[in-house]
Short mmCIF file of C-alpha atoms (C1' of nucleotides) in Angstrom, two decimals:
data_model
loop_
_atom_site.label_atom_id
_atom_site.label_comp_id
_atom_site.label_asym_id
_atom_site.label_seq_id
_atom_site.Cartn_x
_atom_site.Cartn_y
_atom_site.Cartn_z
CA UNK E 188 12.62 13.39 -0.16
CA UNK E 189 15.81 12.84 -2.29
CA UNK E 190 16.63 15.25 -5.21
CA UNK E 191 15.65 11.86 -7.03
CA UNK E 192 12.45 11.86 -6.37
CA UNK E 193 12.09 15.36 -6.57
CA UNK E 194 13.15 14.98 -10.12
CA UNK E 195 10.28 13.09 -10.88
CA UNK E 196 8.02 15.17 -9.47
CA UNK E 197 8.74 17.66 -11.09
CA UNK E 198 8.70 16.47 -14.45
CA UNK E 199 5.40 15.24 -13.94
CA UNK E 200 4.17 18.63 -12.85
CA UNK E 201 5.81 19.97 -16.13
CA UNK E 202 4.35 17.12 -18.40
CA UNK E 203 0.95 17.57 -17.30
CA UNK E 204 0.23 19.33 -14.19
CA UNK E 205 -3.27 18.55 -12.54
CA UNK E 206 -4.61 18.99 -15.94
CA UNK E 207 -3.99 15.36 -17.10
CA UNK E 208 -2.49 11.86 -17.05
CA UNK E 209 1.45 11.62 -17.97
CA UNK E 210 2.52 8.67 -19.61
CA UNK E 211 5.61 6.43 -18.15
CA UNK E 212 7.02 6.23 -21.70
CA UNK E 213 7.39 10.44 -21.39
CA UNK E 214 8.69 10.00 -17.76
CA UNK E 215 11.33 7.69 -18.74
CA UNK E 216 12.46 10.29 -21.70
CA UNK E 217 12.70 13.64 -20.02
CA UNK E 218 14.10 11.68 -17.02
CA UNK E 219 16.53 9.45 -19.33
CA UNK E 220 15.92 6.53 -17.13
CA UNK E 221 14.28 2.76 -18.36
CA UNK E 222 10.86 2.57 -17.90
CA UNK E 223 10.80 0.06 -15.64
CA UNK E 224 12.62 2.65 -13.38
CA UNK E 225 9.90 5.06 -13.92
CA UNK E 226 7.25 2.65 -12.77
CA UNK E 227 9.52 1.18 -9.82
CA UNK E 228 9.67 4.68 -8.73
CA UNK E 229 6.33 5.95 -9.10
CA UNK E 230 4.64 3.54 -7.11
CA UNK E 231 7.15 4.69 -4.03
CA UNK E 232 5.79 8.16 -4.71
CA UNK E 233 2.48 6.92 -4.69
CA UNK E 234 2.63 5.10 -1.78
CA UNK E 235 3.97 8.28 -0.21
CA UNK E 236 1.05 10.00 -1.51
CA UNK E 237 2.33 12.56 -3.60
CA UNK E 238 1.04 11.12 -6.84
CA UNK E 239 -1.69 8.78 -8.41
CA UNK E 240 -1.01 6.44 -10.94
CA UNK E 241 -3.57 4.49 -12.94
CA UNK E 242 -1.86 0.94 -13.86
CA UNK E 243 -1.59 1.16 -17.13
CA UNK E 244 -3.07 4.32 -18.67
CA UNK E 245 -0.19 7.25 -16.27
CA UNK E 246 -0.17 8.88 -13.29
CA UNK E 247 -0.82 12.71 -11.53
CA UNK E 248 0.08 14.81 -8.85
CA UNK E 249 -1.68 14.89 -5.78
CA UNK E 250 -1.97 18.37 -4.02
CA UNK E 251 0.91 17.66 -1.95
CA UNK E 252 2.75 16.53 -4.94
CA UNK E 253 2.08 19.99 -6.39
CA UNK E 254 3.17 21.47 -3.61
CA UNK E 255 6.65 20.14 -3.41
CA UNK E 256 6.56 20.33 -7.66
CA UNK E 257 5.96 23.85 -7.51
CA UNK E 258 8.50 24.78 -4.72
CA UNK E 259 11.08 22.61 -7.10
CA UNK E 260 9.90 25.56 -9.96
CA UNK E 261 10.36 28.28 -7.57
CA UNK E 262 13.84 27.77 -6.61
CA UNK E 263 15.01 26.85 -9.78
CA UNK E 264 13.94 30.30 -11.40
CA UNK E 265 14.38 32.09 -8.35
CA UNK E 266 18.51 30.89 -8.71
CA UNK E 267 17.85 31.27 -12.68
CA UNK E 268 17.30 35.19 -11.86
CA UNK E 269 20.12 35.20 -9.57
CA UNK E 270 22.45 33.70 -11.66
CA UNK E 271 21.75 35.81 -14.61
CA UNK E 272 21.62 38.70 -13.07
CA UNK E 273 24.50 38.97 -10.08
CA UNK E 274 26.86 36.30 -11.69
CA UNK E 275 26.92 36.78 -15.68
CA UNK E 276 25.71 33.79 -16.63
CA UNK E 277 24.09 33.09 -20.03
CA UNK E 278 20.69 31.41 -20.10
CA UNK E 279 21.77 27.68 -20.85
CA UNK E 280 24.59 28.09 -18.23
CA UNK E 281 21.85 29.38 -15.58
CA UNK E 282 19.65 26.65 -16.78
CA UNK E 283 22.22 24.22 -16.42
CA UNK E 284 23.41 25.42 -12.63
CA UNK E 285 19.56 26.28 -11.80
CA UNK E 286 19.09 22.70 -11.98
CA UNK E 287 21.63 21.63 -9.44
CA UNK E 288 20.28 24.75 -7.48
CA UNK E 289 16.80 23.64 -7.20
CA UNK E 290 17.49 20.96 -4.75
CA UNK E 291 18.94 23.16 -2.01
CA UNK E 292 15.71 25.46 -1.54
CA UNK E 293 14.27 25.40 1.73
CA UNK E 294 12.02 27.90 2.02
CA UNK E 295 14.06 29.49 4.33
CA UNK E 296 16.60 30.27 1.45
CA UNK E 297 14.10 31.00 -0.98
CA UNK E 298 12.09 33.15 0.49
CA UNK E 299 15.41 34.76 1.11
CA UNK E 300 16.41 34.96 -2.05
CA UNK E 301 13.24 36.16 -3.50
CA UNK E 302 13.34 39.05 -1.55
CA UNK E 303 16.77 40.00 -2.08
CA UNK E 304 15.70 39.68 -5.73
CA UNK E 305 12.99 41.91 -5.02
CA UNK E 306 10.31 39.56 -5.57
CA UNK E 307 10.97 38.73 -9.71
CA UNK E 308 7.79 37.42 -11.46
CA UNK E 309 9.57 35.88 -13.79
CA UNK E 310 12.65 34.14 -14.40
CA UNK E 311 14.97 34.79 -17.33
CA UNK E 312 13.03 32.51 -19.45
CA UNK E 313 10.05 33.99 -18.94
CA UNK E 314 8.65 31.56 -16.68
CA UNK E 315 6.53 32.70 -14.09
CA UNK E 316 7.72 32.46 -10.44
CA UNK E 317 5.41 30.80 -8.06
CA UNK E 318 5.09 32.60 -4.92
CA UNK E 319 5.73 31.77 -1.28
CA UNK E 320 2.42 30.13 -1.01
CA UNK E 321 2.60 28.27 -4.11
CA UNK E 322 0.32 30.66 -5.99
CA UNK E 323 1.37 30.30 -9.70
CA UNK E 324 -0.87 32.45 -12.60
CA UNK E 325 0.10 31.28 -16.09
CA UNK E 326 -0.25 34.09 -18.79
CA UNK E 327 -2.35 32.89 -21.27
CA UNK E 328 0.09 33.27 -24.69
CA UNK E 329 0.55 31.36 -27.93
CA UNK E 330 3.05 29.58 -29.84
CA UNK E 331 5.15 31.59 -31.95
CA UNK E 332 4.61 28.87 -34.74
CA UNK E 333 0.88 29.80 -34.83
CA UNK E 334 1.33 33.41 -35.66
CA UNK E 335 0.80 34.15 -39.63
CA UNK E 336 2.61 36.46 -41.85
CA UNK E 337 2.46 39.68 -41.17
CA UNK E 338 1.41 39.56 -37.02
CA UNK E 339 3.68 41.64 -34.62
CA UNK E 340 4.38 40.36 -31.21
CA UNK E 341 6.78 40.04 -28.39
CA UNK E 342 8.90 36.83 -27.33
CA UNK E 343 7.63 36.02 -23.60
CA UNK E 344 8.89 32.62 -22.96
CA UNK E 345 11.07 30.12 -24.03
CA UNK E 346 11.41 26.54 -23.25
CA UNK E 347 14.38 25.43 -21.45
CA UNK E 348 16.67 23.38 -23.16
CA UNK E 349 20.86 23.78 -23.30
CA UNK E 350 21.07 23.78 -27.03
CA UNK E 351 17.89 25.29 -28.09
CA UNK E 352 18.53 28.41 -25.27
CA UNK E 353 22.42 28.87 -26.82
CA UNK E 354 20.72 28.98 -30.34
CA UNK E 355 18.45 31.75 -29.36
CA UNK E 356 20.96 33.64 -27.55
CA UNK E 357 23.10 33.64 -30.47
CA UNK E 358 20.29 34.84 -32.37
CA UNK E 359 20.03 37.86 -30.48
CA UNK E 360 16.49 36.65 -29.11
CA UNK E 361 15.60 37.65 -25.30
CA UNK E 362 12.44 37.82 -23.57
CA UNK E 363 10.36 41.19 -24.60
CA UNK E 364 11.89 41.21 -27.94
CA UNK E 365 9.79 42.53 -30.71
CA UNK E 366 9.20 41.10 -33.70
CA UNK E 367 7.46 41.28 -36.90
CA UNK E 368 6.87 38.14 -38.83
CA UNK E 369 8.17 38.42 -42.40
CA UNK E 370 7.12 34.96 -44.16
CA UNK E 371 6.14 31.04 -42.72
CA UNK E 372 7.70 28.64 -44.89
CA UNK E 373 5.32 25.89 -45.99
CA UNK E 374 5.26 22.43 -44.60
CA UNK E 375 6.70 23.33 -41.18
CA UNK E 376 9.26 25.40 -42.79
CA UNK E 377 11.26 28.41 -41.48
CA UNK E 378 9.87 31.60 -39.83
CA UNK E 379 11.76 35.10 -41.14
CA UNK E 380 11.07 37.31 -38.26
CA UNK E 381 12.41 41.02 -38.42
CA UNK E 382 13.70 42.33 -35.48
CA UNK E 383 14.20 45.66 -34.17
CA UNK E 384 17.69 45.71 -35.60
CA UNK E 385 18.14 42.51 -38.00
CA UNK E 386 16.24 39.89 -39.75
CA UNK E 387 16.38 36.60 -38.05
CA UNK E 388 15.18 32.80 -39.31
CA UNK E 389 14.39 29.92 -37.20
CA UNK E 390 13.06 26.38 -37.68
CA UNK E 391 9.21 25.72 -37.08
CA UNK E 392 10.57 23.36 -34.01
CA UNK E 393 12.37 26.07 -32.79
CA UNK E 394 8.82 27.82 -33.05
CA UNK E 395 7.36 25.71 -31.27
CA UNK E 396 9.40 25.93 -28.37
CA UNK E 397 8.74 29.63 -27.96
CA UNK E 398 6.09 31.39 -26.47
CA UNK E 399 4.79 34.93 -27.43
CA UNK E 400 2.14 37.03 -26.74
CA UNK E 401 -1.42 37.95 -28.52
CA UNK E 402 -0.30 39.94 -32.10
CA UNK E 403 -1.37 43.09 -32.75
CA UNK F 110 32.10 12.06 -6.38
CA UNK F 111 29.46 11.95 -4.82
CA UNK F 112 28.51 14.48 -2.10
CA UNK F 113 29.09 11.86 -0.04
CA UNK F 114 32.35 11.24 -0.69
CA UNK F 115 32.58 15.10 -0.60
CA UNK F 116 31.65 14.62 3.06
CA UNK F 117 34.72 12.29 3.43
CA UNK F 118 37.39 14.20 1.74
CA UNK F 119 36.02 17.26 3.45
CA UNK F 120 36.15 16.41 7.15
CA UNK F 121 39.76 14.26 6.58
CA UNK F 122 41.46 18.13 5.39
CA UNK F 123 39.70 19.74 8.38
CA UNK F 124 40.51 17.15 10.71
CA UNK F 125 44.42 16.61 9.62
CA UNK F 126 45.05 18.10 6.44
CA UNK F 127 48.70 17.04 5.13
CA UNK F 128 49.96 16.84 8.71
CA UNK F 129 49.66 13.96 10.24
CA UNK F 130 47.05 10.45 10.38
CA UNK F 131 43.22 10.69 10.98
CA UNK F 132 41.96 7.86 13.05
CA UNK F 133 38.85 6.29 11.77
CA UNK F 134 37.72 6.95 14.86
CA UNK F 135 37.38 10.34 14.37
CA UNK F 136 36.42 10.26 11.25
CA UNK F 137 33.19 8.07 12.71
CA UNK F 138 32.29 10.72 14.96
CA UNK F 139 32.55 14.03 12.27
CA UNK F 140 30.25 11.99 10.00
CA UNK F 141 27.93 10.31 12.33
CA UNK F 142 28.22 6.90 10.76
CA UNK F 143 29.61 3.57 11.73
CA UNK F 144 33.23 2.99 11.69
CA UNK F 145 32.79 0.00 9.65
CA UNK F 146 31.25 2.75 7.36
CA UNK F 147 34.44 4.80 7.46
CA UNK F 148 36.45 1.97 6.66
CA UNK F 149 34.29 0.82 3.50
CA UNK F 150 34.63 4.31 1.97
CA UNK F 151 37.88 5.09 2.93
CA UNK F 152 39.30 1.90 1.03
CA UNK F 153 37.31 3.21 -2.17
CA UNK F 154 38.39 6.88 -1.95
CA UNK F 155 41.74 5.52 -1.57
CA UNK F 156 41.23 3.36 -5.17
CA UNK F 157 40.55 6.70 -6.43
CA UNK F 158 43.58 7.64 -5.42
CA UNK F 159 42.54 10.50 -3.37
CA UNK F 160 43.65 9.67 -0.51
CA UNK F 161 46.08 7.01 1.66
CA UNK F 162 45.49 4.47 4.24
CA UNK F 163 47.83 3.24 6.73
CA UNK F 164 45.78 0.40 8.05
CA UNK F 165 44.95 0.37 12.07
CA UNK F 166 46.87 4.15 11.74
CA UNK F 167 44.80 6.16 9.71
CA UNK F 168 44.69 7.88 6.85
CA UNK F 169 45.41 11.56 5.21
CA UNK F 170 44.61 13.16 1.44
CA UNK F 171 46.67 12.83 -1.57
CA UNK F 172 47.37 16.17 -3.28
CA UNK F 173 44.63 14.93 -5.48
CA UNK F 174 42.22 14.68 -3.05
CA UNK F 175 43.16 17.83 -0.85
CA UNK F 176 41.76 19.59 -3.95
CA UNK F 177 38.29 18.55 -4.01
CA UNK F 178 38.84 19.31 -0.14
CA UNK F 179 39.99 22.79 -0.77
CA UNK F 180 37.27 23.66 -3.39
CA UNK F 181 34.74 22.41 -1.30
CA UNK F 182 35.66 24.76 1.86
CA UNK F 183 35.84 27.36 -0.96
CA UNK F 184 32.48 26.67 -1.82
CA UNK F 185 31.43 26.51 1.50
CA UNK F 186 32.66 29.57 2.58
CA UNK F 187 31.71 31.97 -0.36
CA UNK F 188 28.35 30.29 0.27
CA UNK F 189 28.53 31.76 3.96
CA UNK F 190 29.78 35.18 2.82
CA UNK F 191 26.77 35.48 0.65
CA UNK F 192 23.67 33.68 2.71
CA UNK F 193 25.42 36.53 5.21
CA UNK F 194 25.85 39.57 3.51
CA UNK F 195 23.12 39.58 1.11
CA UNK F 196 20.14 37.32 2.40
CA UNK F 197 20.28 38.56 5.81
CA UNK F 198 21.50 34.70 7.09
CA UNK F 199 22.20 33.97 11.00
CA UNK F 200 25.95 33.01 11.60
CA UNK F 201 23.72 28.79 12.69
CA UNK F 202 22.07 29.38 9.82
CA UNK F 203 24.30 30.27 7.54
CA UNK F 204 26.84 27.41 8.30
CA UNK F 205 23.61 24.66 7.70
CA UNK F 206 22.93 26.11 4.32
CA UNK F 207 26.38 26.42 3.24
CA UNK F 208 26.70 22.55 3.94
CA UNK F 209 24.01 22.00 0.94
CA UNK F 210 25.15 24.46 -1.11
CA UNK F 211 28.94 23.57 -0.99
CA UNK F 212 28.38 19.95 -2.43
CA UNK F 213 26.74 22.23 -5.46
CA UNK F 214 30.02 24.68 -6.19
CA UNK F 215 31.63 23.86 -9.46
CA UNK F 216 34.55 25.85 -10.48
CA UNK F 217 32.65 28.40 -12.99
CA UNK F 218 29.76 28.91 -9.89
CA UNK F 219 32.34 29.71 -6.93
CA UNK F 220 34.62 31.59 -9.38
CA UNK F 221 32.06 34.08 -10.20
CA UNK F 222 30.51 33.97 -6.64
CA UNK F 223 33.97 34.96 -5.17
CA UNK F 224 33.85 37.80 -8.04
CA UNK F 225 30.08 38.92 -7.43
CA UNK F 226 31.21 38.97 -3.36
CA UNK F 227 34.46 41.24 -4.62
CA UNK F 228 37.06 38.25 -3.18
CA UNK F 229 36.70 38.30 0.25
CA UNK F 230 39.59 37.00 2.38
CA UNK F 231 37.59 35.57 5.07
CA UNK F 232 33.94 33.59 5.82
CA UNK F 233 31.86 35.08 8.36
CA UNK F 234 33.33 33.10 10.95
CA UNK F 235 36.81 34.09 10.65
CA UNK F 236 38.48 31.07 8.28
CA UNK F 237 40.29 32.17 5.02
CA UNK F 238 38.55 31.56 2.13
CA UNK F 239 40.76 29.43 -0.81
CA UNK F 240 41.40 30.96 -3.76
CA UNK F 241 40.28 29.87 -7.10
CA UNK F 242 43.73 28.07 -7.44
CA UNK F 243 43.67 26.66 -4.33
CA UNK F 244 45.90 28.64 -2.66
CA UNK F 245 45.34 29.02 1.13
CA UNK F 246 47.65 30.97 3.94
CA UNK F 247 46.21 30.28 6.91
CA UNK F 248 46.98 33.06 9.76
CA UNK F 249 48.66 32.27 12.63
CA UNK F 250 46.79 32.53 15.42
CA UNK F 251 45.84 31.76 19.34
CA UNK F 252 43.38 30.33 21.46
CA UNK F 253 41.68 32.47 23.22
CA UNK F 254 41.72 29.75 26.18
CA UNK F 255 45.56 30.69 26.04
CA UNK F 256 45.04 34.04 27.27
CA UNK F 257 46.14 35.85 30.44
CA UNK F 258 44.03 37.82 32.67
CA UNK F 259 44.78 41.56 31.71
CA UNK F 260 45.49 40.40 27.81
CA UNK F 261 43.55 42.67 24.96
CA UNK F 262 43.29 40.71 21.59
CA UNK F 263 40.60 40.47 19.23
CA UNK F 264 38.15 37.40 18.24
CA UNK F 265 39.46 36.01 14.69
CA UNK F 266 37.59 32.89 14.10
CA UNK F 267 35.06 30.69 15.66
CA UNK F 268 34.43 26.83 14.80
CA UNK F 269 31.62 26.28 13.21
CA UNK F 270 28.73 24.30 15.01
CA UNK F 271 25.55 25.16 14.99
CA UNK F 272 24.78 25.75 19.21
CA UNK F 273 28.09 27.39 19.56
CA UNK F 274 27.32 29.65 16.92
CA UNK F 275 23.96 30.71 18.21
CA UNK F 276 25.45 30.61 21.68
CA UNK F 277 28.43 33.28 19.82
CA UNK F 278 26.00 35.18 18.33
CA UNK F 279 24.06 35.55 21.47
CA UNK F 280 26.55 37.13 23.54
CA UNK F 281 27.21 39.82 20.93
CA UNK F 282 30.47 38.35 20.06
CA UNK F 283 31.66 38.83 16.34
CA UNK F 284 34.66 38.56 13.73
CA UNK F 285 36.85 42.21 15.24
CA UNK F 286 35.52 42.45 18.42
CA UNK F 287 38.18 43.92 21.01
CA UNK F 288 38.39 42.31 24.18
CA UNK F 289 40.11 42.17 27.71
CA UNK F 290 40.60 39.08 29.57
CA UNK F 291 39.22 40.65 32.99
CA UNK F 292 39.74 37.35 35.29
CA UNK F 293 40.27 33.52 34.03
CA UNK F 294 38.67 31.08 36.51
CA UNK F 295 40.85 28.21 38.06
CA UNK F 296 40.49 24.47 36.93
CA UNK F 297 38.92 25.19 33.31
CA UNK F 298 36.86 27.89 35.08
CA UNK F 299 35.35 30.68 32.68
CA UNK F 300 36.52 33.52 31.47
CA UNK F 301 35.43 37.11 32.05
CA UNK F 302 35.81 39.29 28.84
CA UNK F 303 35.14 43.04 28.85
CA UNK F 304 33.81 44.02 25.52
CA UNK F 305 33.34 47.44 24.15
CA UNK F 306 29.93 48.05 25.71
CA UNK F 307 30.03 45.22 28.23
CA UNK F 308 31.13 42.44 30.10
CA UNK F 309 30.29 38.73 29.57
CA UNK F 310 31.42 35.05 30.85
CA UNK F 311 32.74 32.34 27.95
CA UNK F 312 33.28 28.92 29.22
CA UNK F 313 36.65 27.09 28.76
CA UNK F 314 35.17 24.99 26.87
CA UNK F 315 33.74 27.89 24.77
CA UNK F 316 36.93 29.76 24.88
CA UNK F 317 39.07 26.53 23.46
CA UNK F 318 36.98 27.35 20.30
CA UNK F 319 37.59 30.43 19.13
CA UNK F 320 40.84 32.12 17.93
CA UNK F 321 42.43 35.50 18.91
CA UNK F 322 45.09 37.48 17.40
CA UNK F 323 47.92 38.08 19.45
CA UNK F 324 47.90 39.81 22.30
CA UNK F 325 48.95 42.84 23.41
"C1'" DC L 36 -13.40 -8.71 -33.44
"C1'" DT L 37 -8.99 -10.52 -33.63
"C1'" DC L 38 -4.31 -9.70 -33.55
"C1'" DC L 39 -0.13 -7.03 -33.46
"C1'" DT L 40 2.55 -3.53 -31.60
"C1'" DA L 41 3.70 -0.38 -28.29
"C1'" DA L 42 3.52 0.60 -23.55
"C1'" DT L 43 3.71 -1.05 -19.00
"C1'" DT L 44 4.67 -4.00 -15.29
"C1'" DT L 45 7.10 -7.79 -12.95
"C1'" DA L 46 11.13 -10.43 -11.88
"C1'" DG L 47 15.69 -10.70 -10.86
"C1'" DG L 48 20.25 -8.43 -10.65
"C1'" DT L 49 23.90 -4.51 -9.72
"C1'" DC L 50 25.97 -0.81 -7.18
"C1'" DA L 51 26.56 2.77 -3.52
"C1'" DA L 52 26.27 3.65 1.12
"C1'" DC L 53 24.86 2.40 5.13
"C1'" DC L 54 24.24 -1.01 9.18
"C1'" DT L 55 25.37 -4.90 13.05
"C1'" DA L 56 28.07 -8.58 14.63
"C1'" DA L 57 32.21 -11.05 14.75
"C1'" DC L 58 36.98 -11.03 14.42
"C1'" DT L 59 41.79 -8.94 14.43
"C1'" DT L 60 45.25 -5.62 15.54
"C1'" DT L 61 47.08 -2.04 18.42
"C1'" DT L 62 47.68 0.19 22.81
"C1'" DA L 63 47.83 0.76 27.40
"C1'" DT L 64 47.95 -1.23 32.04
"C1'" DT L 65 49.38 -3.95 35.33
"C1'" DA K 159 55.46 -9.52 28.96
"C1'" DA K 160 50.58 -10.69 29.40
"C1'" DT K 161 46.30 -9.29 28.73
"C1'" DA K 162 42.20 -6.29 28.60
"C1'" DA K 163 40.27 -2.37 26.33
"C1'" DA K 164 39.95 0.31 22.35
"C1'" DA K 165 40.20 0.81 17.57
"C1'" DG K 166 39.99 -1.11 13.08
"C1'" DT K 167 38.61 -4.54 9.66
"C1'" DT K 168 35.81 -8.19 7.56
"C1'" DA K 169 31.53 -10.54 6.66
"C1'" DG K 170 26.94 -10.48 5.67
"C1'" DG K 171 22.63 -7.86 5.32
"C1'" DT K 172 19.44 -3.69 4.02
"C1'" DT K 173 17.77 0.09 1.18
"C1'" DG K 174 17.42 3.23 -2.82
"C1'" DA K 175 17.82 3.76 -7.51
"C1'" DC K 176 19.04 1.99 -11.39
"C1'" DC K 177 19.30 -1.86 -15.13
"C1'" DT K 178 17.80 -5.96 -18.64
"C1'" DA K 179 14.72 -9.47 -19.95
"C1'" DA K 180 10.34 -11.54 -19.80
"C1'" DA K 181 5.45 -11.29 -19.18
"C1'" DT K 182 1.24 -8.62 -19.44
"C1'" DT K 183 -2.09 -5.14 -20.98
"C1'" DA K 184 -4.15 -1.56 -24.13
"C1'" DG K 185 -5.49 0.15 -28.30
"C1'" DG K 186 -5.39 0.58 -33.26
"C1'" DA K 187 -5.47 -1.82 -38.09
"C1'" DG K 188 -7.17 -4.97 -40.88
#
DNA sequence: CTCCTAATTTAGGTCAACCTAACTTTTATT
DNA sequence: AATAAAAGTTAGGTTGACCTAAATTAGGAG
């Protein structure tokens, strides 16, 4: 298993899990490579058994594709804590190192680290941590851009992305921040959200790239 | 660079540094690959201009590539220090994980390591850890193999290989320890050391690896 | 239901890092 | 000094991961 191929597991865990079939066109984006890379590829990771690919139409993880997918996920937030909070980093710096991380995590260091850590369960993005075994429950939340005027919630999660996670940090946004929603511009437009100290306004894509919980 | 390439700038500093030639040979054996291999990949590095060949001699780092060297022993060490200190890491075990994690050290990760560790001076097994500027004084010391019977030193540093390690560890020998050479056996025989608490039996071979202050 | 476009796959090529086998240079020995 | 052994290099081949270009398939629009 090269970090390669771990890559691409990965991504296709991310794009679509066990729940459905991920496209190479999608593959070859997140993964920046030509499609005819993706598909070269896949079918070696198919052959290997770790995922299933139906010619044509996209491909899924097998259970022991998950299983290496979701130890990728565990060390990188696992390092993501640990970076953040021993080292100083920022969130797109501990993104950006996490990354590099994630492909030195035997479970041996891992399981390691998450103790020393004292067992996080979640990462500074607001991820959840899969555990040891590879258990993994996903709050149920909601977009931030389907909230309406008026709802008060909490930030929970954000995607991870270098220059979307600077733009939020800059905003003063973290995970468990407060919010009340102030207006929702029309036609995808801007969200005014008032926060505990300051009023803040971000784009409806950068709404849709954040997760929050059930308003009250 | 390429870890790989790591791997060859790497064992050329720890196997000659800027002193003299390191025979291909060698090189071969560190690396456990063909010495057509070494060849191939020296004559690249040494397009890069990291480092020179003398052919049928050998070859030895430029300043450029003692460097990389440097900040990858850096890495490796400050690796060891924490996978030790923190994660509760086996002297063996520590050294194998160090050997991923060092190819993943950029500047802005080891600097705030080394700062998160409090700069330590020295890896778990006794070698002086770089500093950020690559700055390195090396202590002068002996091998223990060049002890007398009746001579009291202390253990300094150990090389780092995995059985030896374990083998170390097992005898309850660590960085500090205070010693007496109690008897030296003829012919490359063993050596008797009384410890603190007890007495134990090093081979020569054993004892040609580690290094002792002087004694006294 | 045909046809066009977008997505995918196949074919053929490059590059990095390895290998074995054959050849050359160095060195050590007689 | 001649020559055999050891070390090093060159030549040619393999594998993994990428690429471009060409051929194929799927699915939506008229």
């Amino acid at each position: 298993m090269t970090p390669n191929k771990e890559d691409y597991l990965k991504e296709l865990y991310k794009l679509g899990g066990l729940d459905h079939l991920v496209s190479n066109k999608q593959m070859s984006q997140v993964l920046e490579v030509a499609p005819a890379s993706v598909s070269e590829m896949l079918n070696k990771l198919s052959q290997e058994g770790l995922l299933v690919i139906e010619p044509y139409k996209g491909s899924q993880l097998t259970p022991d594709g998950l299983r290496i997918a979701i130890s990728l996920l565990r060390g990188h937030r696992l390092w993501e804590v640990f970076l953040i909070r021993h080292l100083g980093y920022t969130w797109s710096e501990a993104h950006e190192d996490a990354e590099l991380l994630e492909h030195i995590s035997p479970s041996r260091l891992t399981d390691r680290l998450d103790r020393f850590l004292n067992y996080p369960e979640y990462c500074p993005h607001g991820s959840v941590i899969p555990k040891s075994d590879g258990q993994t429950n996903e709050d149920t939340l909601m977009l931030l851009a389907d909230l309406k005027t008026g709802d008060t919630s909490k930030i929970k999660k954000v995607l991870e992305e270098k220059k979307f996670l600077d733009y939020l940090q800059n905003q003063g946004i973290e995970i468990g921040t407060q919010f009340t929603v102030t207006s929702v511009g029309d036609y995808e437009g801007p969200f005014t959200l008032a926060l505990e100290e300051k009023t803040i306004q971000i784009s409806y894509k950068a709404a849709c790239q954040i997760f929050v919980s059930e308003p009250k």
